[in-house]
Short mmCIF file of C-alpha atoms in Angstrom, two decimals:
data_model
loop_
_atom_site.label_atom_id
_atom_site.label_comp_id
_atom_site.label_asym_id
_atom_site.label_seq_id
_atom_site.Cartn_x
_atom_site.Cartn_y
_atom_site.Cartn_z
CA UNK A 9 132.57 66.13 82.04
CA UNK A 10 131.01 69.38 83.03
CA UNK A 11 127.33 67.57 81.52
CA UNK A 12 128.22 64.58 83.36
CA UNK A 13 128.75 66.91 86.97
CA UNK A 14 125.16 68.89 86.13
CA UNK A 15 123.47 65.66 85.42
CA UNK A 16 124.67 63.99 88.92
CA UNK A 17 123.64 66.92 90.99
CA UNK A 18 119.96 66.34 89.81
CA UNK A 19 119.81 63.06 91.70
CA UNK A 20 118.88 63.72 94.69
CA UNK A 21 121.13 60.91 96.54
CA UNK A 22 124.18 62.51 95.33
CA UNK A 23 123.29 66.16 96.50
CA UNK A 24 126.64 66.12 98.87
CA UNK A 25 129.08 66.24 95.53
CA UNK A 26 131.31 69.26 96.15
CA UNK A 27 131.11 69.72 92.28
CA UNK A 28 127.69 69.45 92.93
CA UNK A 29 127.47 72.46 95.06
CA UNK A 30 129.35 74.68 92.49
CA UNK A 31 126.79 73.69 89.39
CA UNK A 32 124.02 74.59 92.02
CA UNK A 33 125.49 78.21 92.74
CA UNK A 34 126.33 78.98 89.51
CA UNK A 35 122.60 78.44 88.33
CA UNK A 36 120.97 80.13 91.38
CA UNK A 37 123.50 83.19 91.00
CA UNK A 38 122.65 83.46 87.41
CA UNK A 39 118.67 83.53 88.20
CA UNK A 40 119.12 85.81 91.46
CA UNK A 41 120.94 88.37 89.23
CA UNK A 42 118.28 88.21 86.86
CA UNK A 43 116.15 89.09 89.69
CA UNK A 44 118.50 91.71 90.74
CA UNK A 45 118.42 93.22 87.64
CA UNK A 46 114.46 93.29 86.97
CA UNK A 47 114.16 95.11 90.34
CA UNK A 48 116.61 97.39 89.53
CA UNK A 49 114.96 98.32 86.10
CA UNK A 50 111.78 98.31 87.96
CA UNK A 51 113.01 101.01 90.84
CA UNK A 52 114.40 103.66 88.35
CA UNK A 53 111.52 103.46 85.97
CA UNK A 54 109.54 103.91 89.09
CA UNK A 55 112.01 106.83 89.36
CA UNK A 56 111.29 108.55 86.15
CA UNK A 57 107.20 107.95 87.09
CA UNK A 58 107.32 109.92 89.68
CA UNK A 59 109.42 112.55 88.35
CA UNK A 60 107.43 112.64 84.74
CA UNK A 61 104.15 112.88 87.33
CA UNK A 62 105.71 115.81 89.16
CA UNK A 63 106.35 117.74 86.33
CA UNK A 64 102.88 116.77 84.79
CA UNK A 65 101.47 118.32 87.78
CA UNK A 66 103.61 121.68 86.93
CA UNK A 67 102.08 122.12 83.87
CA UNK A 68 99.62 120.06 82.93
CA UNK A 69 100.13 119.67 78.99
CA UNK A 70 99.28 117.35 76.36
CA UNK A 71 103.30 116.61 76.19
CA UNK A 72 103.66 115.81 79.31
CA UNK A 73 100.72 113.69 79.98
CA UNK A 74 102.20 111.54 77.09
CA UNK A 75 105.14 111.45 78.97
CA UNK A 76 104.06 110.44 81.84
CA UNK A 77 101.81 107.65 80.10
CA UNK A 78 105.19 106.11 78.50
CA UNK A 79 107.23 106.33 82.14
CA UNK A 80 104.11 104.27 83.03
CA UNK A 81 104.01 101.64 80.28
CA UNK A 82 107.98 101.44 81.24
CA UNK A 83 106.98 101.00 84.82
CA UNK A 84 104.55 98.25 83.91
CA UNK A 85 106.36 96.32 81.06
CA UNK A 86 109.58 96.19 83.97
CA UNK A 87 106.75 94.83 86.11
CA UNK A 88 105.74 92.36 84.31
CA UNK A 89 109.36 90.39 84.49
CA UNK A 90 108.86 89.74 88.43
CA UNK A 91 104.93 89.04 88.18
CA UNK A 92 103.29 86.10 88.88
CA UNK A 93 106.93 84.01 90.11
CA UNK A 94 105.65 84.06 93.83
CA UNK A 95 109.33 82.26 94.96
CA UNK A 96 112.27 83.98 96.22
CA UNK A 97 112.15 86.59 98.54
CA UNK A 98 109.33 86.34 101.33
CA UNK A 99 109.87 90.11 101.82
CA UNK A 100 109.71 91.21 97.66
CA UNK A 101 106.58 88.95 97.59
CA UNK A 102 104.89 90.54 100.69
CA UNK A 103 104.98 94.01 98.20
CA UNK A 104 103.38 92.70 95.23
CA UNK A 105 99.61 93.76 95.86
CA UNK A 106 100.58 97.13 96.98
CA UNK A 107 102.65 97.38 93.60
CA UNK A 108 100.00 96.09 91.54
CA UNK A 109 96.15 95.68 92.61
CA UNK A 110 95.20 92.96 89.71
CA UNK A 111 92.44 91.12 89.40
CA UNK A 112 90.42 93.69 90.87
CA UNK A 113 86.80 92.10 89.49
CA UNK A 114 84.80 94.59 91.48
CA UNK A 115 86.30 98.26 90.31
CA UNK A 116 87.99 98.35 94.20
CA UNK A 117 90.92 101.17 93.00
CA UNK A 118 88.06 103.04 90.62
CA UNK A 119 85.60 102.98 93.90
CA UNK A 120 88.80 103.54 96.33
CA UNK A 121 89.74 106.74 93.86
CA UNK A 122 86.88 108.31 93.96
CA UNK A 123 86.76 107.73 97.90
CA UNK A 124 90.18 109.53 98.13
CA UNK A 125 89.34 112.40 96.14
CA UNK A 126 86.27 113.15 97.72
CA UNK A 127 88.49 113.62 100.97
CA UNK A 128 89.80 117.00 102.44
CA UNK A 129 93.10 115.74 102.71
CA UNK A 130 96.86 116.60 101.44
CA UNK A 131 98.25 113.18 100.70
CA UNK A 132 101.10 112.50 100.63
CA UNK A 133 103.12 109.17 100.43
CA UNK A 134 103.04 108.58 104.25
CA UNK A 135 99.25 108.95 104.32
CA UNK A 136 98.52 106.49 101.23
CA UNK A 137 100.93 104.06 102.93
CA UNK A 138 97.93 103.53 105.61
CA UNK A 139 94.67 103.47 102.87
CA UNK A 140 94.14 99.96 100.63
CA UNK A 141 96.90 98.77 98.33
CA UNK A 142 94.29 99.39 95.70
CA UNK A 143 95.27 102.47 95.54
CA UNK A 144 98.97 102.66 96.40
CA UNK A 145 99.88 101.08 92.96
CA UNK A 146 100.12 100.81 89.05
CA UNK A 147 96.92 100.55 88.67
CA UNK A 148 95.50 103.58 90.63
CA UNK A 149 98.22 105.65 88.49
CA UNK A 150 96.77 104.16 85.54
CA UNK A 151 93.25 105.29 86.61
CA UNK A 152 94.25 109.04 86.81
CA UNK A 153 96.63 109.06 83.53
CA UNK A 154 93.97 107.10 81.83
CA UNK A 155 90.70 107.19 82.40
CA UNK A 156 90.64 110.82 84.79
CA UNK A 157 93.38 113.05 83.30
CA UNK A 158 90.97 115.57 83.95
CA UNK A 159 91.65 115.06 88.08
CA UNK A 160 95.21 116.33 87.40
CA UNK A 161 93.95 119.62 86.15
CA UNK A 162 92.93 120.11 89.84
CA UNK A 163 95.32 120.22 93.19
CA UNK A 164 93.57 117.43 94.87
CA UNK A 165 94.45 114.87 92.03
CA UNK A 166 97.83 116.26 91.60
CA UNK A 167 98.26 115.46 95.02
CA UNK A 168 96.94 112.33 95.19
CA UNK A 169 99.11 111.23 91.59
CA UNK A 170 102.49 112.84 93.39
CA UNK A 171 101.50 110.65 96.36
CA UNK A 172 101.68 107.35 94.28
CA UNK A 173 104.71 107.96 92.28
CA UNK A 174 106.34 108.23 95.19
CA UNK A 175 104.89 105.28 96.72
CA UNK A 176 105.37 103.82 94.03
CA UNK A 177 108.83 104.82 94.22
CA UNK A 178 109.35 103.44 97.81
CA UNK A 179 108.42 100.02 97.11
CA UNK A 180 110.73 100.10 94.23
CA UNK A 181 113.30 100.51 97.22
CA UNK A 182 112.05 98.07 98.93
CA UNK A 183 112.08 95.16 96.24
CA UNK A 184 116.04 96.22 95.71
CA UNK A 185 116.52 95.53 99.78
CA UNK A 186 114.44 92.66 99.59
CA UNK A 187 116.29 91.31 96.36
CA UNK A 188 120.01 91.79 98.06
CA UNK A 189 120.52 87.82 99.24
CA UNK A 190 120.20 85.20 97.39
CA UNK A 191 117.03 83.24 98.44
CA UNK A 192 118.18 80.00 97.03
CA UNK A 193 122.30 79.86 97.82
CA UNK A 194 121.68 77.81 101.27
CA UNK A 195 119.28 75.52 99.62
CA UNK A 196 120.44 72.20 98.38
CA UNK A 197 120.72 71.86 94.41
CA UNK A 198 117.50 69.75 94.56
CA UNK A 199 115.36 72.16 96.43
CA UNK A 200 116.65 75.34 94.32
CA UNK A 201 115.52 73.56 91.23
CA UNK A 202 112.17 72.99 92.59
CA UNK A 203 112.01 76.83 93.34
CA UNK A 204 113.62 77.65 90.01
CA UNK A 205 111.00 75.46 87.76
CA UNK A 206 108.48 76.75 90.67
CA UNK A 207 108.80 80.20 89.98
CA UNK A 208 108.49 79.69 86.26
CA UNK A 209 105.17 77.16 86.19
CA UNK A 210 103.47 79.87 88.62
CA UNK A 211 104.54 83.00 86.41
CA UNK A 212 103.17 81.01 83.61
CA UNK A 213 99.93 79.93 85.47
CA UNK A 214 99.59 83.75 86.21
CA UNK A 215 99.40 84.75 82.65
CA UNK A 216 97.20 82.44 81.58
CA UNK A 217 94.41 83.64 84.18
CA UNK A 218 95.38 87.20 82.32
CA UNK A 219 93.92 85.44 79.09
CA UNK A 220 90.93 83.30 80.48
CA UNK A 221 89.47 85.82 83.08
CA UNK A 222 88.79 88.34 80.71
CA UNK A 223 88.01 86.05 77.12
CA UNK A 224 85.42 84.19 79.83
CA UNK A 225 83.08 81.73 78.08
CA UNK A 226 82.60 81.83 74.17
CA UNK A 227 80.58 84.52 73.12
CA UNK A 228 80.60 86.35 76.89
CA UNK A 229 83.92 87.93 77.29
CA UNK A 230 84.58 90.25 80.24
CA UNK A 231 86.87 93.03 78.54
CA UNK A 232 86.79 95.02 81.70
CA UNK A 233 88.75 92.08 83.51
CA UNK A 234 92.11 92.26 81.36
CA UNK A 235 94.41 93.71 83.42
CA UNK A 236 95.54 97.60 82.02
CA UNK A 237 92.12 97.88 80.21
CA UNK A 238 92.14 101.48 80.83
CA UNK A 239 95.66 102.00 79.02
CA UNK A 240 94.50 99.23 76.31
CA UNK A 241 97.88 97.85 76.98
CA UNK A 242 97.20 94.15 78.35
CA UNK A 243 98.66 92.37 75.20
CA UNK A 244 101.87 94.04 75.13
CA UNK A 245 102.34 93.56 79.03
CA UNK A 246 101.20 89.93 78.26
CA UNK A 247 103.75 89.76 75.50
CA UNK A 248 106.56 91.10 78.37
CA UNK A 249 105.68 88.12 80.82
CA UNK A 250 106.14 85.66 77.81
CA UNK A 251 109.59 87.66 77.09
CA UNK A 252 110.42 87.04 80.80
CA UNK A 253 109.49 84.02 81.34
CA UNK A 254 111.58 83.07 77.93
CA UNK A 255 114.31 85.02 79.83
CA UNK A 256 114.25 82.64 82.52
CA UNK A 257 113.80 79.22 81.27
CA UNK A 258 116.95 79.88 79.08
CA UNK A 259 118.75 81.88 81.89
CA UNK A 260 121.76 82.84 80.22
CA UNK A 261 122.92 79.45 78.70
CA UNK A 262 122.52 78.37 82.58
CA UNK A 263 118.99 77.35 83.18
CA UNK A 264 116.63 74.84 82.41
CA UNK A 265 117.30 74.70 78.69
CA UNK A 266 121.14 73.45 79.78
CA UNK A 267 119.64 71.19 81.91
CA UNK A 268 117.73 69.62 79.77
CA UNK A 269 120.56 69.20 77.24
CA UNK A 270 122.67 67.96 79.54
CA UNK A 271 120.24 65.20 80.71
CA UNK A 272 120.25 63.94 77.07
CA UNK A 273 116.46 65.62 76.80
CA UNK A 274 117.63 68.08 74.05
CA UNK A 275 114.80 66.89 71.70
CA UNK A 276 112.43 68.64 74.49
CA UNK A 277 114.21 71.77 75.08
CA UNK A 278 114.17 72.37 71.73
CA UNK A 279 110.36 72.39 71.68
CA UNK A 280 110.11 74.11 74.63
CA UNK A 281 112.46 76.86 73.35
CA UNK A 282 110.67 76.26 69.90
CA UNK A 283 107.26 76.96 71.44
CA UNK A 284 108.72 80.50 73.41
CA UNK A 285 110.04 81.77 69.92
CA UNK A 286 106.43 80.53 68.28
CA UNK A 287 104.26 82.61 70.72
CA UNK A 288 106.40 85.78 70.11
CA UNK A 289 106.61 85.57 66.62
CA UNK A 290 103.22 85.16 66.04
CA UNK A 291 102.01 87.43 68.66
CA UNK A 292 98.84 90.00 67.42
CA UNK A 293 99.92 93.26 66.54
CA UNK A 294 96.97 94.68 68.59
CA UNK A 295 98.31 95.74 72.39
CA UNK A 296 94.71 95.82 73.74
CA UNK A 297 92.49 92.55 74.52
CA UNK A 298 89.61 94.43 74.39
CA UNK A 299 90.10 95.14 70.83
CA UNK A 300 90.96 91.12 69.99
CA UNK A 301 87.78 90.14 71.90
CA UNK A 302 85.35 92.30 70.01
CA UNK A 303 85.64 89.80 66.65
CA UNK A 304 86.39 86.36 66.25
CA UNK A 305 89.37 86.36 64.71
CA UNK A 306 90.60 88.45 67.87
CA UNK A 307 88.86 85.57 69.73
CA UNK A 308 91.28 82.81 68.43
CA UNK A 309 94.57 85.07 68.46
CA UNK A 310 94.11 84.70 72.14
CA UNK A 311 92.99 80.48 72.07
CA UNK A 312 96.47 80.49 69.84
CA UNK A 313 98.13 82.23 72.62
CA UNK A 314 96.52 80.24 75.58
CA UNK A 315 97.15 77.21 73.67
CA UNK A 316 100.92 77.58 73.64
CA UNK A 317 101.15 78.86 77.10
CA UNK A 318 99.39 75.49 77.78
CA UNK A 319 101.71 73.36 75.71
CA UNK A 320 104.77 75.01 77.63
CA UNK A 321 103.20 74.03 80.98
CA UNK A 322 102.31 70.44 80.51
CA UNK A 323 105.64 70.19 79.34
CA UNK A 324 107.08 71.61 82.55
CA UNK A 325 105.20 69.94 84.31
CA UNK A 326 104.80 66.30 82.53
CA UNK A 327 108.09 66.34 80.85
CA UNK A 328 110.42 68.45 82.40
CA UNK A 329 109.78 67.74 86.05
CA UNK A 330 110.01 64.12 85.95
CA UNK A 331 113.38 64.13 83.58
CA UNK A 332 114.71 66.28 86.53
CA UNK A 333 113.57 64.35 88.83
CA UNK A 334 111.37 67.81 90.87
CA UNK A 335 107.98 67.33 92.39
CA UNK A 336 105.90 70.27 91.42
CA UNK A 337 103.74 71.31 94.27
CA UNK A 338 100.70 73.67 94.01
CA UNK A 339 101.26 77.28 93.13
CA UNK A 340 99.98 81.10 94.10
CA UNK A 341 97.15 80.56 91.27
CA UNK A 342 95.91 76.94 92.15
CA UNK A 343 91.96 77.15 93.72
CA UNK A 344 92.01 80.58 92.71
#
């Protein structure tokens, strides 16, 4: 019966069913919490940044500049569960460049840096709020843990660093105001699905421009376009948005796998759900693209990887979408 009830509230005629309305708010409450949660993750590793930073900028030791390079990679792989989704919260979404600055094709937060540096100023998070979001971010705290340690031998850069945790920090708070409603509880079942599948096709799309804007044509790859290429850390945060976007298509025994099943379509959420578990079982050990790019075999690792991101979204979008009966409009990738 319950099958039956979550089959009949994906027809769009019969939207009105009170039953309807309960299957609907169960599945949007289980992906807002999952929201909820991410942000939440996201704020207090955002937390321990800023703290590890501080006490970097103490005493500036080997140990603690490890330290503060794992809060980061913390920061980042929590990241990586909200990138891309560009649904929900108009107000979450409005903070995502000034979280993370990515693609930057033209070196804007190295050339920004540098800029800042230069300046006879004490900045603090106040002042950064008012410079670009290229350097309010991840990646500008990745350019001074990574590729300028040195600048946090000196006042100036221990000033600036301080600055971004805490920014950082802020927008953390933000994202958990932001994340409080439920975007998708006064929507009607139909239209929350469309966000739901929405929010997974675009995180998908996003990851996928990860892989093809830095492997560029055979033979040419652009290393210096993988996102964390100064941290050598883009496959592992890669591997996180696969983990999250696994997270989300299953939701908890809730989401679109259930759906499917219940539709009778159990044949494709098994190779859907197949294809997740493929990808991260077979992922490359390496955690830097730059490394797989250098050789061939590197090369195909990453036309493996692109390949099954692909199958995954011509299913969602030739397969899954029409057996649910959602129109897939264009997403924050598309013309890009």
């Amino acid at each position: 019966m319950k099958k039956m009830m979550i089959a009949l509230c994906l027809m769009p005629w019969v939207t009105g069913l009170a039953g309807c309305q309960e299957d609907q708010e169960t599945v949007s409450a289980t992906i807002h919490q999952q929201h909820v949660n991410a942000v939440e993750a996201f704020t207090e590793a955002a937390r321990e940044l800023e703290s590890a930073v501080e006490t970097l900028c103490q005493a500036n030791t080997d140990d603690h500049l490890a330290a503060s390079r794992s809060a980061w990679q913390v920061l980042m792989q929590d990241w990586m569960v909200l990138q891309g989704r560009e649904k929900g919260s108009e107000a979450a979404l409005a903070l995502t460049w000034q979280i993370q600055f990515w693609p930057d094709k033209k070196d804007i937060t190295g050339r920004k840096m540098e800029q800042l540096l230069a300046q006879n100023t004490h900045w603090n998070a106040a002042l950064l709020a008012d410079q670009s979001v290229a350097v309010q971010g991840a990646g500008a705290m990745e350019w001074l843990l990574y590729a300028h340690p040195e600048r946090l031998q000196q006042p100036q850069g221990c000033e600036l660093a301080t600055a971004i945790g805490q920014r950082l920090t802020q927008s953390g708070e933000a994202l958990m105001d932001a994340w409080k409603a439920n975007p998708w509880q006064a929507m009607t079942p139909q239209l929350a699905l469309g966000e739901y599948v929405g929010a997974l096709t675009n995180q998908l799309d996003f990851a996928m421009k990860k892989l093809t804007l830095p492997m560029g044509k055979p033979g040419h790859p652009r290393p210096y376009q993988a996102e964390s290429w100064r941290s050598q850390t883009s496959m592992r945060n890669l591997k996180a948005n696969v983990q999250a976007m696994q997270s989300l298509y299953l939701a908890e025994g809730k989401g679109l796998d259930a759906l499917l099943r219940a539709q009778g379509e159990a044949e494709l959420a098994d190779r859907i759900a197949g294809q997740f578990d493929s990808l991260l079982v077979s992922w490359p050990q390496s955690a830097s693209m730059g490394a797989l790019l250098k050789t061939r075999g590197g090369y195909r690792e990453l036309i493996h990887i692109f390949n099954g991101m692909e199958y995954i979204r011509f299913a969602l979008h030739d397969e899954v979408s029409p057996a649910l009966g959602i129109v897939v409009g264009f997403n924050a990738t598309d013309g890009d």
